[in-house]
Coordinates of N, CA, C and O in Angstrom, one line a residue:
X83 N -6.1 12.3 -9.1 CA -7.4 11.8 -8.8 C -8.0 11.0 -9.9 O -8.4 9.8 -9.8
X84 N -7.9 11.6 -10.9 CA -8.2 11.0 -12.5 C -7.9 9.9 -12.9 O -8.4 9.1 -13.7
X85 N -6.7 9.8 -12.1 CA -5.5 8.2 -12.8 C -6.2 7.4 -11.3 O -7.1 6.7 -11.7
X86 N -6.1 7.4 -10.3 CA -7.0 6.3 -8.9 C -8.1 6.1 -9.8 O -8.2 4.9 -10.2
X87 N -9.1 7.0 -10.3 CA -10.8 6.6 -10.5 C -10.2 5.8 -11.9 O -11.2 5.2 -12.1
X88 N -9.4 5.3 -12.8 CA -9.1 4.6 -13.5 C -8.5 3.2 -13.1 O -9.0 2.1 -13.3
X89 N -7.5 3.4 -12.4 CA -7.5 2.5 -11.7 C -8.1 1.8 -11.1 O -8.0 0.6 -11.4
X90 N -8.6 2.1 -10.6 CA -9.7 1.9 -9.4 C -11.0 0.7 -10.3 O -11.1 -0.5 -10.0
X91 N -11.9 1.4 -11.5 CA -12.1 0.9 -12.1 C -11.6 -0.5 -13.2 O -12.4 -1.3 -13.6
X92 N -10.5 -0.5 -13.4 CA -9.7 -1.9 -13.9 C -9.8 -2.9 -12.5 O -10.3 -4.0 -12.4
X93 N -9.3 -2.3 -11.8 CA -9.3 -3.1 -10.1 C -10.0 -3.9 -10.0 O -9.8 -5.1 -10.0
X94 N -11.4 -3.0 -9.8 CA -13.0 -3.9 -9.5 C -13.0 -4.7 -10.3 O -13.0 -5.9 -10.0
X95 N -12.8 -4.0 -12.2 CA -13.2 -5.2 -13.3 C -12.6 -6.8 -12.6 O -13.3 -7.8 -12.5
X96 N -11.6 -6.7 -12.3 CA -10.2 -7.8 -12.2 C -11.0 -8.4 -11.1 O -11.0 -9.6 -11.1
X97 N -11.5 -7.8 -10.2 CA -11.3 -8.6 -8.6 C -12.7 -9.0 -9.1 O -12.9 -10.1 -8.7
X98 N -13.9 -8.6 -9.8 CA -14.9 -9.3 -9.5 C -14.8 -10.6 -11.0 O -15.5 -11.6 -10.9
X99 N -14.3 -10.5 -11.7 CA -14.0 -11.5 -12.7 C -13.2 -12.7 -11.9 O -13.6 -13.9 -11.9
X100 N -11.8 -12.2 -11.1 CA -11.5 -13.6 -10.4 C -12.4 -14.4 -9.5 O -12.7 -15.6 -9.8
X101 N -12.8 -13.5 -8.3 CA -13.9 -13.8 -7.5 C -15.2 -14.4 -8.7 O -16.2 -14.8 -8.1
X102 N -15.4 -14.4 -10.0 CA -16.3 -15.2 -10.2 C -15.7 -16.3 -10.7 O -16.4 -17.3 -10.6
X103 N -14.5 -16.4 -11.4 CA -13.4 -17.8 -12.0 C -13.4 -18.5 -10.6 O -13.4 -19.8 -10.5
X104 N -13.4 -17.6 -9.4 CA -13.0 -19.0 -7.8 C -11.7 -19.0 -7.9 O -11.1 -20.1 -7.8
X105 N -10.7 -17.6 -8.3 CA -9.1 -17.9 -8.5 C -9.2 -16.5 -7.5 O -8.0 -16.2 -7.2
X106 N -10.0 -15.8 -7.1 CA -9.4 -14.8 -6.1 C -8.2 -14.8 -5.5 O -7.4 -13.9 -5.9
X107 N -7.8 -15.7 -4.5 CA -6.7 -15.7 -3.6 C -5.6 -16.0 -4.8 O -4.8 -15.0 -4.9
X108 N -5.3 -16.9 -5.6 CA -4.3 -16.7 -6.9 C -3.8 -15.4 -7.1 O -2.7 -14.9 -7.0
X109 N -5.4 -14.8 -7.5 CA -5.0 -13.4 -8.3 C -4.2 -11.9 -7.4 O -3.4 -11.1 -7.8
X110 N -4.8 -12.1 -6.1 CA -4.2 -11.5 -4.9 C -2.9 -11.5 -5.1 O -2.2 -10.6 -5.5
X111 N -2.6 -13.1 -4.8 CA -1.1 -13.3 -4.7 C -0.3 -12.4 -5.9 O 0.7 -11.7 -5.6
X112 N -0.9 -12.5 -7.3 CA -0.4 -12.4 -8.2 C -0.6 -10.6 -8.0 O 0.3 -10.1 -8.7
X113 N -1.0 -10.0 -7.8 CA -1.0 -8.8 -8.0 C 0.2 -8.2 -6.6 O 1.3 -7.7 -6.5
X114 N -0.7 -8.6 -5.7 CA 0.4 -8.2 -4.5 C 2.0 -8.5 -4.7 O 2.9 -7.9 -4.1
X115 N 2.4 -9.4 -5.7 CA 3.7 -9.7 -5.9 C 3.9 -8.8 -7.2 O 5.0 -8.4 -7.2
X116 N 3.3 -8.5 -8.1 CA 3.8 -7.8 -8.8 C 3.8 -6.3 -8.4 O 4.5 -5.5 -9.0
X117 N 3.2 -5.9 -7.5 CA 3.2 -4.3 -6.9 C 4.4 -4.1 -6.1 O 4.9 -3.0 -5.8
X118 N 5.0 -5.5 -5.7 CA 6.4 -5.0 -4.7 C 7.4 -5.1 -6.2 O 8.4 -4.5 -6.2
X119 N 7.0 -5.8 -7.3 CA 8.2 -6.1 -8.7 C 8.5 -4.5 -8.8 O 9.6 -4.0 -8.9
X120 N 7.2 -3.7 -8.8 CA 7.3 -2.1 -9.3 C 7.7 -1.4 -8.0 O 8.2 -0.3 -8.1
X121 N 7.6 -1.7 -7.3 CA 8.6 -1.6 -6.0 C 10.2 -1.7 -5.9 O 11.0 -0.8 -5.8
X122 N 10.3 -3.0 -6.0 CA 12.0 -3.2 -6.4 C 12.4 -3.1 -7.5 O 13.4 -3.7 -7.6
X123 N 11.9 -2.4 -8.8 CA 12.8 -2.9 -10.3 C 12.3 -1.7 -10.7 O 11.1 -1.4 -11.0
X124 N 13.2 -1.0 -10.6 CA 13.4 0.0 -11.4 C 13.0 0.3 -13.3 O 12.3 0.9 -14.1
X125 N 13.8 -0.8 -13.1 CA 13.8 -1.0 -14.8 C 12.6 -1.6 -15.1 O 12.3 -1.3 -16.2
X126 N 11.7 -2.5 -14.6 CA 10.6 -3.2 -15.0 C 9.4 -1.7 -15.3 O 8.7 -1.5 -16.2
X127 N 9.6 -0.9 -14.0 CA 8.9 0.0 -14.0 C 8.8 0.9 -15.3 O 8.0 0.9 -16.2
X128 N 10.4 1.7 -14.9 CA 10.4 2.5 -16.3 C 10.3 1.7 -17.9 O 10.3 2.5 -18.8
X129 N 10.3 0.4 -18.4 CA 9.8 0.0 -19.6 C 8.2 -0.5 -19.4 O 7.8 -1.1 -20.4
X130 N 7.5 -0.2 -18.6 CA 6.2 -0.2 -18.6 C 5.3 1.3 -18.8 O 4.3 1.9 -19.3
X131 N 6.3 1.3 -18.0 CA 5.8 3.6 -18.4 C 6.2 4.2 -19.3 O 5.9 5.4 -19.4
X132 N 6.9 3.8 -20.0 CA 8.0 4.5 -20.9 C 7.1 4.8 -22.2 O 6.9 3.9 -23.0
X133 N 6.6 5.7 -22.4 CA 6.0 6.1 -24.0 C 6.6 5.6 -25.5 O 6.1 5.3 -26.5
X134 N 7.9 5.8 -25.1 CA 8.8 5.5 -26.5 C 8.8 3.8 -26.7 O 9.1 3.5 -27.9
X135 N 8.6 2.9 -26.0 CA 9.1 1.7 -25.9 C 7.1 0.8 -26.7 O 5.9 0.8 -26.3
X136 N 7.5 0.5 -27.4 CA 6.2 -0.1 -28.1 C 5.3 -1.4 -27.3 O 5.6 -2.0 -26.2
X137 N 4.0 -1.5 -28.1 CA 3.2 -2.2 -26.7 C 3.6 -3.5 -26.7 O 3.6 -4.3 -25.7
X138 N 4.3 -3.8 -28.5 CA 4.2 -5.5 -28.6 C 5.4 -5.5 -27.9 O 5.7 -6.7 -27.6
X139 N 6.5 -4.6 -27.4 CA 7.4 -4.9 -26.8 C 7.3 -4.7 -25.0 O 8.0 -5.3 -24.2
X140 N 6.8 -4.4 -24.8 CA 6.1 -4.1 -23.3 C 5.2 -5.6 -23.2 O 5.6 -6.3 -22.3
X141 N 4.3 -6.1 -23.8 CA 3.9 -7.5 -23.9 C 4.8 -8.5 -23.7 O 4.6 -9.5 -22.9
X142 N 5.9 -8.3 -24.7 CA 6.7 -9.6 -24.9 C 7.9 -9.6 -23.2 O 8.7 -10.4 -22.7
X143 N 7.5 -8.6 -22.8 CA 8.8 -8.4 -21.5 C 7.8 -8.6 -20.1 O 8.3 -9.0 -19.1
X144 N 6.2 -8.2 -20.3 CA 5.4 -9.1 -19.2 C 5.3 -10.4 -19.2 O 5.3 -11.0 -18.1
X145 N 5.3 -11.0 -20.4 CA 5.2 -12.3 -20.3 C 6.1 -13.2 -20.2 O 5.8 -14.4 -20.0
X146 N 7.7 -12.8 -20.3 CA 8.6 -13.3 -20.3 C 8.9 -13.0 -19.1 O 9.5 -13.9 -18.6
X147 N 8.6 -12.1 -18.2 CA 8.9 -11.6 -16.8 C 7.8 -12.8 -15.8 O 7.9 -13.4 -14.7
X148 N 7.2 -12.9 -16.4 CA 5.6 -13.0 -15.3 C 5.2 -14.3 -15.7 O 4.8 -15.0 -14.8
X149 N 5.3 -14.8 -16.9 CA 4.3 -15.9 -17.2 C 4.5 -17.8 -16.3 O 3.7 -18.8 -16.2
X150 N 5.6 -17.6 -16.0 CA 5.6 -18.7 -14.6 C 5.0 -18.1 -13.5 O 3.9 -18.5 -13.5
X151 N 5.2 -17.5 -12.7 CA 4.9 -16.5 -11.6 C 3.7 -16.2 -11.4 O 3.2 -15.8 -10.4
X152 N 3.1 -16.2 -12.6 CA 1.5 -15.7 -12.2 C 0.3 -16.3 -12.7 O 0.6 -17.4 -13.3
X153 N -1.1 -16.0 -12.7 CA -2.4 -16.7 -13.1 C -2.1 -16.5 -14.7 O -1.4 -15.6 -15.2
X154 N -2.7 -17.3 -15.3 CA -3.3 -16.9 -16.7 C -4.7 -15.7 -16.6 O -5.1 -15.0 -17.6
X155 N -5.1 -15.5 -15.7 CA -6.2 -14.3 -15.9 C -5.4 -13.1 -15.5 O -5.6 -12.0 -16.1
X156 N -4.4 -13.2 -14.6 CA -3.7 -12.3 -14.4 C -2.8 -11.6 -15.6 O -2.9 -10.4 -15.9
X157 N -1.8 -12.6 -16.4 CA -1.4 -12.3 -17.7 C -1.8 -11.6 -18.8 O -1.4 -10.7 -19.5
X158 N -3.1 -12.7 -19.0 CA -4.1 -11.6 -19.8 C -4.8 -10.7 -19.7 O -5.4 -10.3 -20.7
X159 N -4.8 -10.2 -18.5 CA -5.3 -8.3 -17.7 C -4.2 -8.3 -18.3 O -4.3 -8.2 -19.5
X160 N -3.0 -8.2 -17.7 CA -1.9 -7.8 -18.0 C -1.5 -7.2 -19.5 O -0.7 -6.2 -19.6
X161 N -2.0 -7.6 -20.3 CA -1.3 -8.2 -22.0 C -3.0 -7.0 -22.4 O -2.9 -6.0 -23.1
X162 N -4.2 -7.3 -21.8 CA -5.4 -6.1 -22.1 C -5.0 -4.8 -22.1 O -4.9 -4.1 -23.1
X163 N -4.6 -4.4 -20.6 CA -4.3 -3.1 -20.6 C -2.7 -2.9 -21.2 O -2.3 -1.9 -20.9
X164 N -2.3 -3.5 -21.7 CA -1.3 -3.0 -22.9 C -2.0 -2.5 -23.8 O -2.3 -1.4 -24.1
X165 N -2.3 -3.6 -24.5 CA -3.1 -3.2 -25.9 C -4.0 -2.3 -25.4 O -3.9 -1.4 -26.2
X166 N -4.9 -1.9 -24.3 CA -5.5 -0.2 -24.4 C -4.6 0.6 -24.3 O -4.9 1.7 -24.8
X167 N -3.5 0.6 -23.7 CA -2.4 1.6 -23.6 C -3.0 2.0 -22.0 O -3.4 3.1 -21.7
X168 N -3.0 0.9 -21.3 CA -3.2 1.9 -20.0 C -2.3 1.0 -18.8 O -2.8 0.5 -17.7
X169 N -0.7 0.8 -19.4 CA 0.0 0.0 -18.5 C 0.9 0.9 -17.6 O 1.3 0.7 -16.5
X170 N 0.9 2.0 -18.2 CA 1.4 3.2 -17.0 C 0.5 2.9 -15.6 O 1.1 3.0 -14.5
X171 N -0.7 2.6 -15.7 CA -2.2 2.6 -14.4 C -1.2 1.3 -13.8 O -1.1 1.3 -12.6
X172 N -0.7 0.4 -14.3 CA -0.4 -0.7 -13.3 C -0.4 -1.0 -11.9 O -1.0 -1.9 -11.2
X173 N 0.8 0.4 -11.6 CA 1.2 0.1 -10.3 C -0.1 0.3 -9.5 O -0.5 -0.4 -8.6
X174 N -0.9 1.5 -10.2 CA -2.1 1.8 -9.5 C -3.0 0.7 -9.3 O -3.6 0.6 -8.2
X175 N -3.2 0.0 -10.2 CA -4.4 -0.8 -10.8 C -4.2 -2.1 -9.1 O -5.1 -2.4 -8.3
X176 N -3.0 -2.5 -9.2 CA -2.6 -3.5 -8.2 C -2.4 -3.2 -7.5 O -1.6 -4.2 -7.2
X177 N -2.3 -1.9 -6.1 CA -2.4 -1.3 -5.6 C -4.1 -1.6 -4.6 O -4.4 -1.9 -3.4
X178 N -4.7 -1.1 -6.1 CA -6.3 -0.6 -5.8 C -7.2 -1.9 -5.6 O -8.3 -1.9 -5.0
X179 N -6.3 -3.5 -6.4 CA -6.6 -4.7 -6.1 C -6.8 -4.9 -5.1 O -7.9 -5.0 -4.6
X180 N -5.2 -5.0 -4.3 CA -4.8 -5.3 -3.3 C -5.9 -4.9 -2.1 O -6.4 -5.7 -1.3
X181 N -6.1 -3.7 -2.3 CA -7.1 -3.0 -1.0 C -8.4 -3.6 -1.2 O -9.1 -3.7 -0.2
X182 N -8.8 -4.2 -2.7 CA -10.3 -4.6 -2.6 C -10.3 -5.5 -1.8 O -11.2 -5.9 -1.1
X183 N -8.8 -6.2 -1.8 CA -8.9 -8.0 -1.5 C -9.5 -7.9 0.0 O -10.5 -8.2 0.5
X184 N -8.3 -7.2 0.4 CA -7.9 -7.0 1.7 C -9.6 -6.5 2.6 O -10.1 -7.0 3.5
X185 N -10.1 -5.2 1.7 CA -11.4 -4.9 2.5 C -12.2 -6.1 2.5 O -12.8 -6.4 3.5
X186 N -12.3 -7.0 1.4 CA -13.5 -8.1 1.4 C -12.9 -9.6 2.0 O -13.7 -10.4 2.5
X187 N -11.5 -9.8 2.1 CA -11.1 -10.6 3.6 C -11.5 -10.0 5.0 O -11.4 -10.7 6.0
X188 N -11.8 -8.9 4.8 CA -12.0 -8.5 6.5 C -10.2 -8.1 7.0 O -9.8 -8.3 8.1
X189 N -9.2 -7.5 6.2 CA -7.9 -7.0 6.6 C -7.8 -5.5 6.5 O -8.3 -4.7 5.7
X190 N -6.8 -5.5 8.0 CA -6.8 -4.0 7.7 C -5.1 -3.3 8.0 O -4.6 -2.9 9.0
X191 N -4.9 -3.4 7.1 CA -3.2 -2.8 7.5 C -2.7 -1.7 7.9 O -3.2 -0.6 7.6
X192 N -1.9 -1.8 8.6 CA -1.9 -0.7 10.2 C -0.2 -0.3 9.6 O 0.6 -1.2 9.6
X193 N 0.2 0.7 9.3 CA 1.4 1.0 9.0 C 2.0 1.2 11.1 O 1.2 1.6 11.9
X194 N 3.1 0.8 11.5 CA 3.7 0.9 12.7 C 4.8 1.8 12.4 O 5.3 1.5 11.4
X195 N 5.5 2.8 12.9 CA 6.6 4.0 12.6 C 7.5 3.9 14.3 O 7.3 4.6 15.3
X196 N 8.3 3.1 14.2 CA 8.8 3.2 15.6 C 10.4 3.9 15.4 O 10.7 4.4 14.3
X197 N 11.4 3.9 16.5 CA 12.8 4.9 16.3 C 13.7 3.4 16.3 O 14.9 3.6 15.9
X198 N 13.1 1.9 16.7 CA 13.7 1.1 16.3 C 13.1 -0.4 16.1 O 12.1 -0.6 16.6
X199 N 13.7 -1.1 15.6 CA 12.9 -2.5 15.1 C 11.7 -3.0 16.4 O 11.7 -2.2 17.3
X200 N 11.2 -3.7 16.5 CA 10.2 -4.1 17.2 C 10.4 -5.3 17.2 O 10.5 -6.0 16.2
X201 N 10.6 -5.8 18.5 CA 10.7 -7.7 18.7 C 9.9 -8.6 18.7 O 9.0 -8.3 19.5
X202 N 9.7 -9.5 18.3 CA 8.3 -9.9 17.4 C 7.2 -10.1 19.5 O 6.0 -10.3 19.3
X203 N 7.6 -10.1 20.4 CA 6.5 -10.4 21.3 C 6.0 -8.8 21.2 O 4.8 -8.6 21.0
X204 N 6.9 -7.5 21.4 CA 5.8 -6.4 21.0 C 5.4 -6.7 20.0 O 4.2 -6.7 20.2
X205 N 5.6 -6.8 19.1 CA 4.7 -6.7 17.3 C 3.5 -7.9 17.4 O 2.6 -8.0 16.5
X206 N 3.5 -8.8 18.5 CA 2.2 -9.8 19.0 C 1.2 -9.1 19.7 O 0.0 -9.1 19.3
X207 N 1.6 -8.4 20.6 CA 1.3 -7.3 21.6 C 0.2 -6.1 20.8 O -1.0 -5.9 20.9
X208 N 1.0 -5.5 20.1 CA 0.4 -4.7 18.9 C -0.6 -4.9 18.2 O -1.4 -4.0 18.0
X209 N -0.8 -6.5 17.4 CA -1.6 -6.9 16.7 C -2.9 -7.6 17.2 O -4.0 -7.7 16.6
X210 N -2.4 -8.1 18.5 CA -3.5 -9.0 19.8 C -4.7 -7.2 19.8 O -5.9 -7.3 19.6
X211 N -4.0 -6.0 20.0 CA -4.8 -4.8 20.5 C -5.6 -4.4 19.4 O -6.8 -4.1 19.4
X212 N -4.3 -4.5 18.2 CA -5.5 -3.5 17.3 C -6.4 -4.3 16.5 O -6.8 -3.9 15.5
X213 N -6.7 -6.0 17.1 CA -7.6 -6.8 16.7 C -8.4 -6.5 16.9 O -9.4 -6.2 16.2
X214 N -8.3 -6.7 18.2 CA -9.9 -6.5 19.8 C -10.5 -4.9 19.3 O -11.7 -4.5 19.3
X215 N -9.6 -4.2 18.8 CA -10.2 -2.5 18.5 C -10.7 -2.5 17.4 O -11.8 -2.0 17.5
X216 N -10.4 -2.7 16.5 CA -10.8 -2.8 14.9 C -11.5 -3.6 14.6 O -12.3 -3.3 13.7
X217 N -11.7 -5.0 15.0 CA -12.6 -6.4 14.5 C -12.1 -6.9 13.8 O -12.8 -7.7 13.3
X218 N -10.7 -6.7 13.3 CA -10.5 -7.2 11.8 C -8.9 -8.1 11.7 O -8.2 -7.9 12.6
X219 N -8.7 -8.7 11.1 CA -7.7 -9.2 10.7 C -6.4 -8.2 10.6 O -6.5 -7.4 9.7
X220 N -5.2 -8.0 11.3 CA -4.5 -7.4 11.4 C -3.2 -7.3 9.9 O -2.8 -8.4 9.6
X221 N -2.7 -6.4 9.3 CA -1.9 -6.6 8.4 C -0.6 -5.8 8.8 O -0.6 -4.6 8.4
X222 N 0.3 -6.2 9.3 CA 1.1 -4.9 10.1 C 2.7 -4.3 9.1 O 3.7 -4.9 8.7
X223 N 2.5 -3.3 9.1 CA 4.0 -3.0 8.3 C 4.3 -1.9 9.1 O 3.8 -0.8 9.4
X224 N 5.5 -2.7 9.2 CA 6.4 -1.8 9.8 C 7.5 -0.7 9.5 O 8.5 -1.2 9.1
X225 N 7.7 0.4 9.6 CA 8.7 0.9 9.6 C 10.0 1.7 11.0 O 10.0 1.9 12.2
X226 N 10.9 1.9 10.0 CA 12.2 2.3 10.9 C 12.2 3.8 10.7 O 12.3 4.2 9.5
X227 N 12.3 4.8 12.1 CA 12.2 6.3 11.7 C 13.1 6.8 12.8 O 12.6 7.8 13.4
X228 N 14.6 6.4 13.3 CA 15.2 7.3 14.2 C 15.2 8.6 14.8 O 15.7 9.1 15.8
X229 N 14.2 9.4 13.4 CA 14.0 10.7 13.9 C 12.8 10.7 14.6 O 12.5 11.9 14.7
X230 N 11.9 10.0 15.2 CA 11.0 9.9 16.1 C 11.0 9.8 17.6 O 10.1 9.9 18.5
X231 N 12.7 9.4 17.5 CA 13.6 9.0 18.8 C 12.7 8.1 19.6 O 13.4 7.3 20.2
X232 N 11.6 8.0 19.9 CA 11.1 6.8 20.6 C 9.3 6.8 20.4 O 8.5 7.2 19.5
X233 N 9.0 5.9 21.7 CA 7.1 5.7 20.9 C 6.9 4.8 19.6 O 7.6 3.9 19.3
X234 N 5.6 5.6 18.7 CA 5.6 4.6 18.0 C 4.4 5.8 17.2 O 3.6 6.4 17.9
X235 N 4.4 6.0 15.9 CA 3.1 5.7 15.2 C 2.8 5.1 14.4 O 3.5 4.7 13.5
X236 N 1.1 5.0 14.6 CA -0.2 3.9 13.7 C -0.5 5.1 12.9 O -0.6 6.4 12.9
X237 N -0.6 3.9 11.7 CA -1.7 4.5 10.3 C -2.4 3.7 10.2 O -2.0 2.6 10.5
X238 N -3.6 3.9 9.8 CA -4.3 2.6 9.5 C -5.8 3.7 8.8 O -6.0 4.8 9.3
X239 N -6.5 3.3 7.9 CA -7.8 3.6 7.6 C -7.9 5.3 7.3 O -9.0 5.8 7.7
X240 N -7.1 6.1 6.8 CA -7.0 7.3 7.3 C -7.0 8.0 8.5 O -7.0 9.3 8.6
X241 N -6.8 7.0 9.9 CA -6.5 7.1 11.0 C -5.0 7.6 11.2 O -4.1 7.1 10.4
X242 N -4.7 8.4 11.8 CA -3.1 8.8 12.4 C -3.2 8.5 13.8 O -4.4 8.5 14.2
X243 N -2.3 8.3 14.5 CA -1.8 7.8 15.7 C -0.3 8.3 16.4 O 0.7 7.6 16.5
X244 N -0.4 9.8 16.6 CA 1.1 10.2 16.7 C 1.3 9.9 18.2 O 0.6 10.5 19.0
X245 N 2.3 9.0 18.6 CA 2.8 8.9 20.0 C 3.9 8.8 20.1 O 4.4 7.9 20.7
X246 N 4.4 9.6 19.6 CA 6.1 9.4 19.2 C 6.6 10.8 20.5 O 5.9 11.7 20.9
X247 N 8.2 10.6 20.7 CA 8.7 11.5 21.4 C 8.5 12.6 21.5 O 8.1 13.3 22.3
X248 N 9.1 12.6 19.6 CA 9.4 13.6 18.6 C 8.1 14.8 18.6 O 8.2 16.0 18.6
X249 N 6.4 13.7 18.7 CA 5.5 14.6 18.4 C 5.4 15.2 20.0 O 5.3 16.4 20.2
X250 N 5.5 14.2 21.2 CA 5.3 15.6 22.6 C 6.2 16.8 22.9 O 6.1 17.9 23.4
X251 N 7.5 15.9 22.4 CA 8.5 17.3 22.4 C 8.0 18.6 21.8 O 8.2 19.7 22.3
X252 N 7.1 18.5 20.4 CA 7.0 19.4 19.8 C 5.6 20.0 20.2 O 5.1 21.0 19.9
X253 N 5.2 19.0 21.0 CA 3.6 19.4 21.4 C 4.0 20.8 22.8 O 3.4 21.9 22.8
X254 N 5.1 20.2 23.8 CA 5.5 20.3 24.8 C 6.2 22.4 24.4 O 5.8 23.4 25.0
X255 N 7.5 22.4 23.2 CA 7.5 23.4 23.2 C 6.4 24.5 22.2 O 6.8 25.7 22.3
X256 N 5.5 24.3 21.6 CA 4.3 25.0 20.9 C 3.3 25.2 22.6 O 2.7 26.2 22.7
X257 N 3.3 24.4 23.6 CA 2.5 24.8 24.6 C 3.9 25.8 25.5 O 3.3 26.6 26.3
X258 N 4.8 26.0 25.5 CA 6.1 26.6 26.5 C 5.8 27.9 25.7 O 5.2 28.7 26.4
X259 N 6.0 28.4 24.3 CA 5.7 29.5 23.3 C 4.9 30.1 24.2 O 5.3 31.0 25.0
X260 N 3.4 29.4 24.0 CA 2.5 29.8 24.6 C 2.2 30.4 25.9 O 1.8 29.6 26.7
X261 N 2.5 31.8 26.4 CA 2.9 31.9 28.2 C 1.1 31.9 28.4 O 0.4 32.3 27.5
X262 N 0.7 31.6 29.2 CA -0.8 31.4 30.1 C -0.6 32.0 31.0 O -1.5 32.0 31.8
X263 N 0.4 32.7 31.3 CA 0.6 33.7 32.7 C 0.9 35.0 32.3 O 1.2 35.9 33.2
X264 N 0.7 35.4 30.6 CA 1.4 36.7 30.4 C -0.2 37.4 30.5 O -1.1 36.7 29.9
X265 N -0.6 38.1 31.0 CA -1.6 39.4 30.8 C -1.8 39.8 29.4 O -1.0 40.3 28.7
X266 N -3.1 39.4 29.0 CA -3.1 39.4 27.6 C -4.4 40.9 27.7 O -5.5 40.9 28.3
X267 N -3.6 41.9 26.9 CA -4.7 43.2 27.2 C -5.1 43.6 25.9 O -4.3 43.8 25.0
X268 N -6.5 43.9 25.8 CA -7.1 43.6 24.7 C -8.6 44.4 24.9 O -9.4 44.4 24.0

C-alpha cells in the first residue's frame, strides 16, 4: 500500500507538470512504452531494482536505453528518481501515470478473459456495448484462458463480470450439493 501512495504521488507530480509543458500525450506515450520495457525485459528490470548496482550506473543505462525513445521531461523524471533512490517505484510510478492519463481522457480499460481469441467483428461488438454502458472510451485487453472452456469475462473499474462456463458449471454443482428437498430438522 505504502509503495502505490508513493507512487502514486511521483505520478500526479509527472502528469500535472506535462499537462502544464502541453507534452501530455508525449509523456503518456513515453511512460506507457516504458511500463510494457518492464514488462518484457527482464534484465532492464532487475538493473533498476537491484540495490547493489550504483545510481550513476542505473542513469547511464536509462539514458542509453531511453534517450531516443522518449521526452526529455520524461528522462529527466527518470534520471530524478534515481538520484532520490526511488527507481525501484518505476514500474509503479508508470503504471499509476498511465491510469491518470487514461481517467482524464475519459478511457476505461475493460480486461476481456475468453477460452479463445476473439475475431475482431466480436471484439467490435464488445466495445460498440461497453461504450453505450460506461460513457467512455473503450480500452480493451484481451486475454486467452482455456480453462474457462467458453463465455467470457469483464474487468473493468473494480467491476468483475464472471460469464464463463467454468463459473456456471461451478455455480450449477455448489447449487446440486445443496439438496432443497432434503427435510432439514432443526
Amino acid at each position: 500500500m505504502k509503495r502505490m501512495k508513493i507512487a502514486s504521488g511521483y505520478a500526479t507530480a509527472l502528469f500535472q507538470f506535462a499537462l502544464e509543458q502541453n507534452q501530455l500525450e508525449r509523456v503518456a506515450e513515453d511512460m506507457a512504452m516504458v511500463n510494457n520495457l518492464f514488462i518484457q525485459s527482464r534484465e532492464f528490470r532487475k538493473v533498476l531494482e537491484s540495490p547493489v548496482i550504483k545510481n550513476s550506473l542505473k542513469t547511464k543505462v536509462i539514458k542509453s536505453v531511453l534517450k531516443e525513445h522518449v521526452t526529455e521531461i520524461t528522462l529527466r523524471f527518470f534520471t530524478l528518481l534515481i538520484s532520490k533512490n526511488r527507481e525501484s517505484f518505476l514500474k509503479e510510478i508508470c503504471s499509476s501515470f498511465v491510469a491518470l492519463y487514461q481517467k482524464h481522457k475519459g478511457i476505461v480499460t475493460v480486461d476481456i478473459t475468453t477460452a479463445y481469441s476473439l475475431d475482431d467483428e466480436c471484439k467490435e461488438i464488445v466495445i460498440a456495448k461497453l461504450k453505450d454502458l460506461l460513457n467512455a472510451r473503450i480500452n480493451l485487453e484481451e486475454r486467452i484462458n482455456k480453462k474457462i472452456i467458453g463465455g467470457l469475462i469483464l474487468s473493468f473499474n473494480h467491476f468483475r463480470f464472471d460469464g464463463s462456463i467454468k463459473n456456471m458449471l461451478n455455480e450449477m454443482e455448489r447449487e446440486f450439493k445443496e439438496n432443497i428437498y432434503e427435510k432439514k430438522v432443526g
